[in-house]
Amino acid sequence: ADYEACRTVVLLSPGLDYHGVTTEDALSRLGERPLLLVASEDDGYSAQTVRALDELAQGEHQVQIYTSAGHGTQMFNAEPGLQELIVNWLREPLQ
C-alpha cells in the first residue's frame, strides 16, 4: 500500500491482523487503487475478513468468495479459474 508504483492489489485469504500487519490500515493507504479480494467460505476468518474489507474499499474492487476452496494457495487446486481471475485482474491496470 505504501509503494506508489503498485497499481493494483490481490488479497488471497486475507486476515485483519497478520503478525502486526493490519489490513484495514493498509487498505486506507491503498486509496483508490483497484483491489481483488478472494477467500473461501470454509476458511471462515478469511471470508469474514473479505466481507469487512469489501465495505472499506475505496476504489474499484471485486470480491470472489468460493464455497469450499480452502485457504491461500490451496484455492488454486480447488478452483481452476482462480488463476485466470487473478491474471486478468492484474492485466487490466497495465493496459
Coordinates of C-alpha atoms in Angstrom, one line a residue:
A1 CA 0.0 0.0 0.0
D2 CA 2.9 2.4 0.6
Y3 CA 4.6 1.6 -2.7
E4 CA 3.0 4.0 -5.2
A5 CA 4.2 2.0 -8.3
C6 CA 1.9 -0.8 -7.1
R7 CA -1.1 -0.2 -9.4
T8 CA -3.4 -3.0 -8.2
V9 CA -3.6 -5.5 -5.3
V10 CA -4.8 -9.1 -4.9
L11 CA -5.6 -10.4 -1.4
L12 CA -5.8 -14.1 -1.2
S13 CA -7.3 -15.4 2.1
P14 CA -6.5 -12.2 4.0
G15 CA -6.8 -11.7 7.7
L16 CA -7.4 -8.4 9.6
D17 CA -4.2 -8.7 11.5
Y18 CA -1.2 -10.9 10.5
H19 CA 1.7 -10.6 12.9
G20 CA 1.0 -6.9 13.4
V21 CA 0.3 -6.1 9.8
T22 CA -3.2 -4.7 10.0
T23 CA -5.1 -5.0 6.7
E24 CA -7.6 -2.2 7.4
D25 CA -4.7 0.3 7.9
A26 CA -3.0 -0.8 4.7
L27 CA -6.3 -0.6 2.8
S28 CA -6.8 3.0 3.8
R29 CA -3.3 3.8 2.5
L30 CA -4.1 1.9 -0.8
G31 CA -6.7 4.6 -1.5
E32 CA -8.4 4.3 -4.9
R33 CA -6.2 1.6 -6.4
P34 CA -8.0 -1.5 -7.6
L35 CA -8.4 -4.4 -5.2
L36 CA -9.3 -8.0 -5.7
L37 CA -10.4 -9.9 -2.6
V38 CA -10.5 -13.7 -2.7
A39 CA -11.5 -16.2 0.1
S40 CA -13.5 -19.3 0.7
E41 CA -16.4 -20.0 3.0
D42 CA -14.7 -23.0 4.5
D43 CA -12.0 -20.5 5.7
G44 CA -14.4 -18.6 7.8
Y45 CA -11.9 -16.0 9.1
S46 CA -10.7 -15.0 5.7
A47 CA -14.3 -14.9 4.2
Q48 CA -15.3 -12.7 7.1
T49 CA -12.3 -10.5 6.5
V50 CA -13.1 -10.2 2.8
R51 CA -16.6 -9.0 3.6
A52 CA -15.3 -6.4 6.1
L53 CA -12.7 -5.2 3.6
D54 CA -15.3 -5.0 0.9
E55 CA -17.1 -2.4 3.0
L56 CA -13.9 -0.4 3.4
A57 CA -12.5 -0.5 -0.1
Q58 CA -12.4 3.0 -1.6
G59 CA -11.8 2.3 -5.3
E60 CA -12.7 -0.3 -7.9
H61 CA -12.8 -3.7 -6.3
Q62 CA -14.1 -7.2 -6.8
V63 CA -14.9 -9.9 -4.3
Q64 CA -14.7 -13.6 -5.0
I65 CA -15.8 -16.0 -2.2
Y66 CA -15.8 -19.7 -3.1
T67 CA -17.8 -22.3 -1.2
S68 CA -15.1 -24.9 -0.3
A69 CA -11.8 -24.0 -1.8
G70 CA -9.6 -24.0 1.3
H71 CA -7.1 -21.4 2.4
G72 CA -4.5 -19.5 0.4
T73 CA -2.8 -21.3 -2.4
Q74 CA -5.0 -24.4 -1.8
M75 CA -7.6 -22.5 -3.7
F76 CA -5.7 -22.9 -6.9
N77 CA -6.3 -26.6 -6.9
A78 CA -9.9 -26.4 -5.8
E79 CA -10.8 -23.6 -8.2
P80 CA -9.0 -23.8 -11.6
G81 CA -10.5 -20.5 -12.7
L82 CA -8.8 -18.6 -9.9
Q83 CA -5.5 -18.2 -11.7
E84 CA -7.2 -16.7 -14.7
L85 CA -9.2 -14.4 -12.5
I86 CA -6.0 -13.1 -10.9
V87 CA -4.1 -12.8 -14.1
N88 CA -7.0 -10.8 -15.7
W89 CA -7.2 -8.6 -12.7
L90 CA -3.5 -7.8 -12.8
R91 CA -3.5 -7.3 -16.5
E92 CA -6.3 -4.6 -16.6
P93 CA -4.4 -1.7 -14.9
L94 CA -1.4 -2.3 -17.1
Q95 CA -3.4 -1.7 -20.3

